Amino acid sequence: MTDGICIVDDDDAVRDSLSMLVLIKGYRPVAFASAEAFLAGFDPKGSCCVIADVCMRGMSGIEMLERLRETSPDLPVIIITAHGDVPTAVAAMKAGAADFIEKPYDNVVLLERIRQVVAQRDQGGLSSEVVRGIRERIDQLSRREREVLDLVATGVSNKVIAGRLGVSTRTVEIHRAHMMEKMGAEALSDLIRMVTTLDILSHRGVT
Amino acid sequence: MVRKGGCLPETISRATRTHRFLILLFPAYVLLDWISFPHPHQAASVTSWTPLSGLGLFVLFRWGWKGLPLLFGARLFCDLVIRQGDAALPTVLWADAVVMISALLAWIAFRRPLKFEFAEPSLRRTLTFIAVAVGAALLMSLTYDVAMGKVGGGAWTEFVLIWFRRFVGDFIGILTVFPCLAIIEDWHGPNDPPSRLSTVNAVQAILVAAIAAVLFGWPEIDEFKTFYLLFIPMVWVSVTDGLVGAALVVFITQVALFGTISLVAAHPPGDYGTTHLMVITQVLTGLLLGTVVAERQRLQAVLRDSKASLMSVFDVVPDAMVTVHGDGRVRSLNPAAVWLFGLERDGGAGLKLDALLPELDLVQVRPRCVVETHAQRRDGRLVPVEVALDWTHQESGPMMALMARDISDRKSQEAELAGKQAELTLVSRRSITGELAAVMAHEINQPLTAIVNYIGVCQALAADGGQRELLTETLGKVARQAKRSSEIIRHLRRFLSQGDGMPTANALDKVADEAVTLIASDIRKAGVAVRVSIPAGLPTVLVDRVQIQQVLHNLIRNGIDAMVEAGTAAPTISVQAHIADGDPGEVTVTVADNGPGLSVEARGTLFTPFHTVKASGMGLGLSISRSIIEAHSGRLWFEPGQSGGAVFRFTLPIASTERDVS
């Protein structure tokens, strides 16, 4: 049985609703109210995916993820958070999250991501097709758009980017919109996911 | 050729001057003896005055024993050369010796009190001089008469008469000559009396001498009936030139008078007693009148000086000073006042004070208290001023002295500061509002996420067509989460809408609970335990709720940051409140942590804006918090915790007078 999805969130309503959602989509939800409870009681063999909140009483989702990597490096973890800031997203991806999704999300998107990460895990990693797709999109960016992308990925505001590049905030906004469109990113988190995916792969020496 | 020298002293030293003066006294002695010497044609053997007693006493008084040879030499010279009497030399020597001895005795007896004070005269000093002159004259005349064997030679009454005449002569001599020499000796000295004299004085002197000579030298005039004429120039000089003038005029009168009698002898006075009385009257009147006048002149000079120095202060002080008559009309203004009120130079006197300080209610102002009001300038501008005033009661009626200081600079600084303060509070408020929005966004995202999930479930159930009960149940959950969202929004709106109002009665426990709830996620993230233990029975406090929550937020936040940075084990913050120990009308709130506490240096700048020990932060939190508490008439201070850690306390006013004692 590898259809178990571990749900780690300290909010009762989120935990309950998410459990119902994955259950009705044919998975087997196992809910935990804290990171500590999850690390102590989850079944590595029976689980195919973990969905964890970042902000929780006690241990945070990121810290939990780091601990989990030591024992179960292959178990994909989707981080969901109500704090959609870039540093948190980058930290989550660096810690090895399979995906990073902001609350509230479209449940269709969530279920699609779950399906993807489970499939990736079964295939043994990211498909080279996905990586090539990201590369191709980055190559389409203009020089300025690329600069804006690099700065956005560090989590600074448009105003700071404008200052660094010596252009107006309005110009940065325009570049940023074009860049997001070319990258096919709907939200900031999508962009971060793409950038960190490449980052992680290049660090691992995979091209 | 190089000129040498050039180092002669410009002023003659006092020693040189007195020695020259001593030498000059020899001819003076001889001259005085010559004019007062009873010439052979005169009947009486007693001279009418004895100027030499005065001169002798002065020489001894100034030079002591050293003056004795001069006196003796001069005396002997007069006896042998001028008088050419028929007495044998031993008799003459003996008589001269007796004169010396009598003078010495008087000097020994009276050298301490004998002093003629003309630089700073007073009636007491002049009277003392006169009394001492009486004593010295008595001693000198008695010594002479006894030694010369006038006692027992005839009738006792005759001796007293002779002795009395000699005493009067000595007395007049001392009174006239001693002051005059004292004044002349000080010529070009420290007091320099002659520099106060003028050509008018020379005319006066000549006039006096002429009157005396005419009265006593003209045989047709009965000097006893016309003597009073001598008073006229004497009074004139005394009134204009004080004691110095009086002393000199008295001396000149006597020289002229007795010189005329002795030398011309046209009409020798038949009755020496009458002459003596007139002379004594004139001399004493002159000296006393001169003293009174001089004393008055000196007092006037002192008054003038003090007035001048006061006026210079009045002119130079940078604050406006105004004196006002009892009827409210301005008497005088200093230049600063003229400038402050924008008046014409030398203008302003006679204006009503109401025109200058229209808002000032004199009845309300207590003397020597400073009040703030506005000065009305001529150009119509109002200038904020600080005013202090006091009343004095002068002979011309009540007078008010008023000082006004321009405080427009201070006022504008105060206004600027208040503006800055408000700005800072606003910045801080915005930042807390921003944080609040982030907290609320996070809080509201939870039910929204749940709703999205439930809707996904519902969609699946609806597509399936079955399990209607589960669908209904799930929709109920959706509704509950939607309600939860609206609760959060309502909370936020309540917080934002109640910010600007006047202080209202608030239960402190609720205020603190809310403040803690606002940063609940930070507290949770940092793993800090925050314990609020405020008794529910505590009286309500009169506060702007949001502002006090801001203070609590700042203090708790600081505690969290400090403890996280220091890695404090089991970090705890406690918030407590109780009725203030010193004041039952106040509540003391304590926010304490068990973190690293504060270094002594950090304590010094704790409440200074833009001083921070944090890695991030503007260093405004505590200064703003203190401003907020002070605006609530409270105090905010730091104390080191008993077991380390930082303790902040602040006081807040209790809202109602009736309190729950429990």
XYZ file of N, CA and C in Angstrom, chain A residues 39-184:
438
model
N 6.737 12.963 12.519
C 8.044 12.286 12.498
C 8.010 11.033 13.374
N 7.218 11.070 14.440
C 7.174 9.946 15.363
C 6.287 8.817 14.822
N 5.255 9.191 14.068
C 4.256 8.152 13.797
C 3.981 7.820 12.337
N 4.670 8.430 11.381
C 4.277 8.172 9.987
C 4.842 6.819 9.508
N 4.219 6.300 8.469
C 4.612 4.999 7.924
C 5.348 5.236 6.614
N 6.672 5.116 6.575
C 7.427 5.461 5.365
C 7.060 4.551 4.178
N 6.784 3.328 4.504
C 6.528 2.378 3.411
C 5.150 2.590 2.791
N 4.203 2.948 3.629
C 2.821 3.069 3.148
C 2.490 4.430 2.571
N 3.436 5.380 2.596
C 3.125 6.739 2.155
C 3.719 7.007 0.787
N 2.990 7.785 -0.032
C 3.517 8.157 -1.337
C 3.846 9.644 -1.394
N 3.349 10.413 -0.406
C 3.505 11.868 -0.490
C 3.185 12.479 0.876
N 3.806 13.654 1.167
C 3.520 14.381 2.413
C 3.084 15.799 2.044
N 2.014 16.269 2.661
C 1.617 17.669 2.495
C 1.756 18.322 3.865
N 2.659 19.339 3.975
C 2.932 19.919 5.299
C 2.832 21.446 5.269
N 2.308 21.988 6.364
C 2.250 23.447 6.541
C 3.613 23.933 7.043
N 3.929 25.192 6.783
C 5.205 25.726 7.276
C 5.044 26.196 8.717
N 4.023 27.057 8.944
C 3.866 27.656 10.267
C 3.041 26.750 11.164
N 3.730 26.161 12.123
C 3.018 25.315 13.080
C 3.582 25.555 14.466
N 2.794 25.245 15.465
C 3.327 25.300 16.835
C 4.458 24.290 16.929
N 5.491 24.649 17.607
C 6.619 23.727 17.740
C 7.464 23.747 16.475
N 7.815 22.554 16.006
C 8.705 22.443 14.862
C 8.021 22.955 13.586
N 8.759 23.704 12.780
C 8.182 24.221 11.538
C 8.244 23.150 10.450
N 7.497 23.395 9.384
C 7.449 22.447 8.278
C 8.794 22.282 7.606
N 9.556 23.390 7.520
C 10.872 23.333 6.869
C 11.812 22.436 7.674
N 11.782 22.629 8.985
C 12.671 21.853 9.853
C 12.294 20.361 9.780
N 10.988 20.133 9.749
C 10.497 18.757 9.630
C 11.012 18.120 8.349
N 10.994 18.925 7.295
C 11.442 18.446 5.979
C 12.908 18.041 6.019
N 13.704 18.891 6.689
C 15.143 18.587 6.792
C 15.370 17.280 7.554
N 14.607 17.097 8.650
C 14.737 15.845 9.417
C 14.335 14.634 8.551
N 13.264 14.833 7.798
C 12.719 13.731 6.996
C 13.720 13.297 5.929
N 14.470 14.296 5.374
C 15.430 13.971 4.317
C 16.477 12.984 4.804
N 16.775 13.020 6.085
C 17.807 12.137 6.625
C 17.344 10.669 6.601
N 16.038 10.482 6.878
C 15.574 9.086 6.963
C 14.902 8.619 5.667
N 14.126 9.521 5.072
C 13.403 9.115 3.857
C 13.667 10.111 2.747
N 14.821 10.060 2.089
C 15.171 11.087 1.111
C 14.236 11.102 -0.109
N 13.575 10.003 -0.368
C 12.799 9.941 -1.603
C 11.331 10.304 -1.439
N 10.864 10.394 -0.212
C 9.448 10.677 0.005
C 9.161 12.122 -0.373
N 8.362 12.382 -1.426
C 8.128 13.768 -1.847
C 7.263 14.535 -0.850
N 7.647 15.794 -0.629
C 6.922 16.632 0.326
C 6.434 17.885 -0.399
N 5.132 18.142 -0.305
C 4.586 19.385 -0.838
C 4.371 20.327 0.345
N 5.038 21.500 0.270
C 4.901 22.487 1.356
C 3.767 23.442 1.003
N 2.829 23.587 1.914
C 1.783 24.598 1.711
C 1.913 25.639 2.821
N 1.719 26.885 2.429
C 1.869 27.919 3.477
C 0.944 29.091 3.210
N 0.546 29.718 4.292
C -0.244 30.948 4.179
C 0.662 32.157 4.046
N 1.951 31.979 4.365
C 2.943 33.050 4.208
C 3.655 32.840 2.893
N 3.151 33.441 1.837
C 3.728 33.163 0.523
C 4.937 34.002 0.199
N 5.861 34.175 1.141
C 6.998 35.035 0.799
C 8.115 34.234 0.144
N 8.921 34.950 -0.625
C 9.952 34.306 -1.420
C 10.999 33.593 -0.562
N 11.526 34.226 0.498
C 12.542 33.523 1.287
C 12.045 32.174 1.805
N 10.771 32.115 2.255
C 10.230 30.856 2.759
C 10.184 29.821 1.628
N 9.758 30.273 0.445
C 9.656 29.362 -0.701
C 11.032 28.827 -1.067
N 12.026 29.750 -1.121
C 13.383 29.334 -1.481
C 13.910 28.342 -0.445
N 13.665 28.667 0.849
C 14.145 27.788 1.913
C 13.513 26.413 1.777
N 12.232 26.368 1.465
C 11.531 25.091 1.339
C 12.100 24.275 0.185
N 12.310 24.944 -0.947
C 12.818 24.209 -2.103
C 14.243 23.727 -1.856
N 15.043 24.582 -1.193
C 16.434 24.183 -0.903
C 16.465 22.992 0.040
N 15.460 22.969 0.957
C 15.424 21.870 1.929
C 14.951 20.577 1.265
N 14.547 20.707 0.021
C 14.200 19.484 -0.710
C 12.724 19.250 -0.900
N 11.934 20.302 -0.806
C 10.501 20.126 -1.045
C 10.267 19.805 -2.514
N 9.336 18.937 -2.757
C 9.019 18.598 -4.132
C 8.224 19.721 -4.766
N 7.461 20.441 -3.923
C 6.677 21.548 -4.444
C 6.336 22.507 -3.311
N 5.946 23.725 -3.706
C 5.657 24.758 -2.742
C 4.386 25.459 -3.209
N 3.342 25.407 -2.403
C 2.065 25.962 -2.854
C 1.536 26.935 -1.803
N 1.067 28.110 -2.289
C 0.520 29.101 -1.363
C -0.924 28.795 -1.047
N -1.300 29.004 0.203
C -2.705 28.941 0.598
C -3.333 30.297 0.288
N -4.553 30.428 -0.061
C -5.394 29.311 -0.505
C -5.067 28.959 -1.962
N -5.286 27.763 -2.305
C -4.918 27.280 -3.652
C -6.178 26.749 -4.320
N -6.031 26.532 -5.611
C -7.111 25.867 -6.352
C -6.970 24.365 -6.084
N -8.018 23.719 -5.605
C -7.860 22.305 -5.234
C -7.507 21.417 -6.435
N -7.931 21.854 -7.632
C -7.572 21.105 -8.833
C -6.056 21.131 -9.021
N -5.488 22.341 -8.828
C -4.032 22.492 -8.960
C -3.327 21.602 -7.951
N -3.813 21.614 -6.697
C -3.171 20.813 -5.659
C -3.183 19.337 -6.057
N -4.354 18.867 -6.500
C -4.465 17.448 -6.830
C -3.562 17.094 -8.010
N -3.420 18.048 -8.953
C -2.549 17.827 -10.101
C -1.089 17.720 -9.646
N -0.722 18.616 -8.706
C 0.665 18.574 -8.193
C 0.934 17.260 -7.474
N -0.088 16.828 -6.688
C 0.078 15.564 -5.968
C 0.318 14.441 -6.990
N -0.512 14.497 -8.016
C -0.377 13.458 -9.042
C 1.016 13.510 -9.672
N 1.483 14.723 -9.962
C 2.803 14.888 -10.590
C 3.934 14.372 -9.713
N 3.930 14.806 -8.441
C 5.079 14.425 -7.596
C 5.079 12.920 -7.347
N 3.872 12.340 -7.245
C 3.828 10.885 -7.053
C 4.386 10.203 -8.301
N 3.992 10.740 -9.478
C 4.480 10.158 -10.731
C 5.986 10.327 -10.847
N 6.480 11.508 -10.507
C 7.933 11.765 -10.563
C 8.684 10.788 -9.678
N 8.102 10.575 -8.480
C 8.750 9.673 -7.537
C 8.811 8.274 -8.146
N 7.696 7.891 -8.785
C 7.661 6.558 -9.360
C 8.663 6.443 -10.508
N 8.869 7.592 -11.234
C 9.834 7.562 -12.337
C 11.256 7.742 -11.834
N 11.372 8.130 -10.597
C 12.713 8.283 -10.004
C 13.289 9.658 -10.221
N 12.482 10.718 -10.244
C 13.022 12.091 -10.278
C 12.302 12.951 -11.297
N 12.807 14.140 -11.444
C 12.207 15.084 -12.371
C 12.412 14.605 -13.795
N 11.402 14.746 -14.619
C 11.579 14.350 -16.005
C 12.470 15.374 -16.685
N 13.373 14.893 -17.542
C 14.287 15.802 -18.217
C 13.508 16.749 -19.119
N 12.321 16.289 -19.467
C 11.473 17.129 -20.325
C 11.107 18.429 -19.608
N 10.759 18.256 -18.330
C 10.372 19.430 -17.537
C 11.539 20.398 -17.440
N 12.731 19.851 -17.138
C 13.919 20.696 -16.958
C 14.243 21.407 -18.264
N 14.147 20.665 -19.379
C 14.452 21.282 -20.666
C 13.456 22.418 -20.962
N 12.219 22.153 -20.583
C 11.187 23.189 -20.785
C 11.527 24.480 -20.048
N 11.954 24.336 -18.804
C 12.300 25.525 -18.013
C 13.465 26.263 -18.665
N 14.478 25.498 -19.089
C 15.656 26.105 -19.720
C 15.274 26.879 -20.972
N 14.451 26.260 -21.761
C 14.050 26.917 -23.008
C 13.347 28.241 -22.720
N 12.495 28.223 -21.705
C 11.755 29.447 -21.388
C 12.700 30.532 -20.867
N 13.666 30.126 -20.065
C 14.622 31.123 -19.553
C 15.425 31.726 -20.701
N 15.769 30.877 -21.686
C 16.561 31.375 -22.800
C 15.804 32.405 -23.633
N 14.476 32.349 -23.567
C 13.673 33.317 -24.328
C 13.668 34.714 -23.703
N 14.091 34.809 -22.456
C 14.012 36.101 -21.754
C 15.038 37.081 -22.303
N 14.656 38.350 -22.287
C 15.630 39.386 -22.645
C 16.627 39.535 -21.492
N 17.696 40.280 -21.779
C 18.728 40.449 -20.751
C 18.128 41.073 -19.487
N 17.328 42.120 -19.674
C 16.719 42.823 -18.545
C 15.764 41.907 -17.765
N 14.964 41.140 -18.548
C 14.002 40.245 -17.906
C 14.728 39.189 -17.082
N 15.881 38.757 -17.596
C 16.669 37.750 -16.883
C 17.181 38.346 -15.557
N 17.634 39.616 -15.644
C 18.113 40.283 -14.426
C 16.994 40.404 -13.396
N 15.816 40.794 -13.915
C 14.671 40.925 -13.012
C 14.355 39.570 -12.387
N 14.404 38.513 -13.180
C 14.129 37.165 -12.674
C 15.088 36.807 -11.535
N 16.388 37.050 -11.770
C 17.379 36.684 -10.747
C 17.110 37.421 -9.443
N 16.739 38.717 -9.569
C 16.508 39.501 -8.343
C 15.203 39.084 -7.667
N 14.184 38.830 -8.465
C 12.908 38.409 -7.889
C 13.104 37.122 -7.106
N 13.933 36.243 -7.629
C 14.142 34.956 -6.986
C 14.864 35.101 -5.639
N 15.509 36.247 -5.399
C 16.155 36.431 -4.096
C 15.179 37.018 -3.088
N 13.981 37.368 -3.553
C 12.941 37.787 -2.618
C 12.860 39.271 -2.359
N 13.561 40.100 -3.166
C 13.490 41.538 -2.903
C 12.300 42.159 -3.626
N 11.905 43.343 -3.156
C 10.725 43.990 -3.721
C 11.057 44.684 -5.044
N 10.008 45.057 -5.765
C 10.178 45.762 -7.035
C 10.970 47.042 -6.856
N 10.728 47.694 -5.746
C 11.389 48.969 -5.498
C 12.896 48.775 -5.387
N 13.277 47.731 -4.674
C 14.702 47.437 -4.512
C 15.310 47.042 -5.857
N 14.555 46.242 -6.611
C 15.046 45.829 -7.930
C 15.280 47.066 -8.799
N 14.327 47.987 -8.756
C 14.440 49.226 -9.535
C 15.703 49.967 -9.153
N 15.983 50.033 -7.865
C 17.181 50.714 -7.377
C 18.444 50.032 -7.866
N 18.444 48.701 -7.805
C 19.646 47.948 -8.215
C 19.912 48.117 -9.703
N 18.839 48.086 -10.483
C 19.011 48.137 -11.935
C 19.067 49.568 -12.452
N 18.759 50.530 -11.599
C 18.791 51.922 -12.022
C 17.671 52.279 -12.982
N 16.520 51.660 -12.805
C 15.355 52.006 -13.640
C 14.185 52.310 -12.708
N 13.063 52.747 -13.304
C 11.929 53.086 -12.462
C 11.183 51.822 -12.026
N 10.412 51.965 -10.963
C 9.647 50.833 -10.456
C 8.650 50.353 -11.508
N 8.107 51.324 -12.224
C 7.125 50.997 -13.258
C 7.760 50.098 -14.328
N 8.993 50.427 -14.750
C 9.706 49.622 -15.742
C 9.904 48.199 -15.227
N 10.286 48.108 -13.932
C 10.490 46.787 -13.338
C 9.185 45.998 -13.401
N 8.074 46.669 -13.090
C 6.773 45.982 -13.117
C 6.475 45.408 -14.503
N 6.798 46.221 -15.530
C 6.533 45.771 -16.900
C 7.408 44.560 -17.258
N 8.717 44.694 -16.953
C 9.643 43.583 -17.213
C 9.200 42.336 -16.482
N 8.759 42.543 -15.245
C 8.392 41.421 -14.403
C 7.171 40.684 -14.980
N 6.204 41.475 -15.455
C 4.999 40.877 -16.034
C 5.351 40.065 -17.290
N 6.204 40.655 -18.148
C 6.642 39.935 -19.358
C 7.370 38.661 -18.994
N 8.249 38.788 -18.009
C 9.070 37.649 -17.603
C 8.180 36.517 -17.079
N 7.191 36.871 -16.233
C 6.296 35.861 -15.668
C 5.526 35.162 -16.797
N 5.099 35.970 -17.756
C 4.331 35.429 -18.868
C 5.171 34.444 -19.687
N 6.423 34.868 -20.009
C 7.303 34.007 -20.805
C 7.649 32.719 -20.061
N 7.775 32.831 -18.741
C 8.135 31.664 -17.943
C 6.922 30.758 -17.707
N 5.734 31.237 -18.032
C 4.529 30.451 -17.802
C 4.224 30.302 -16.326
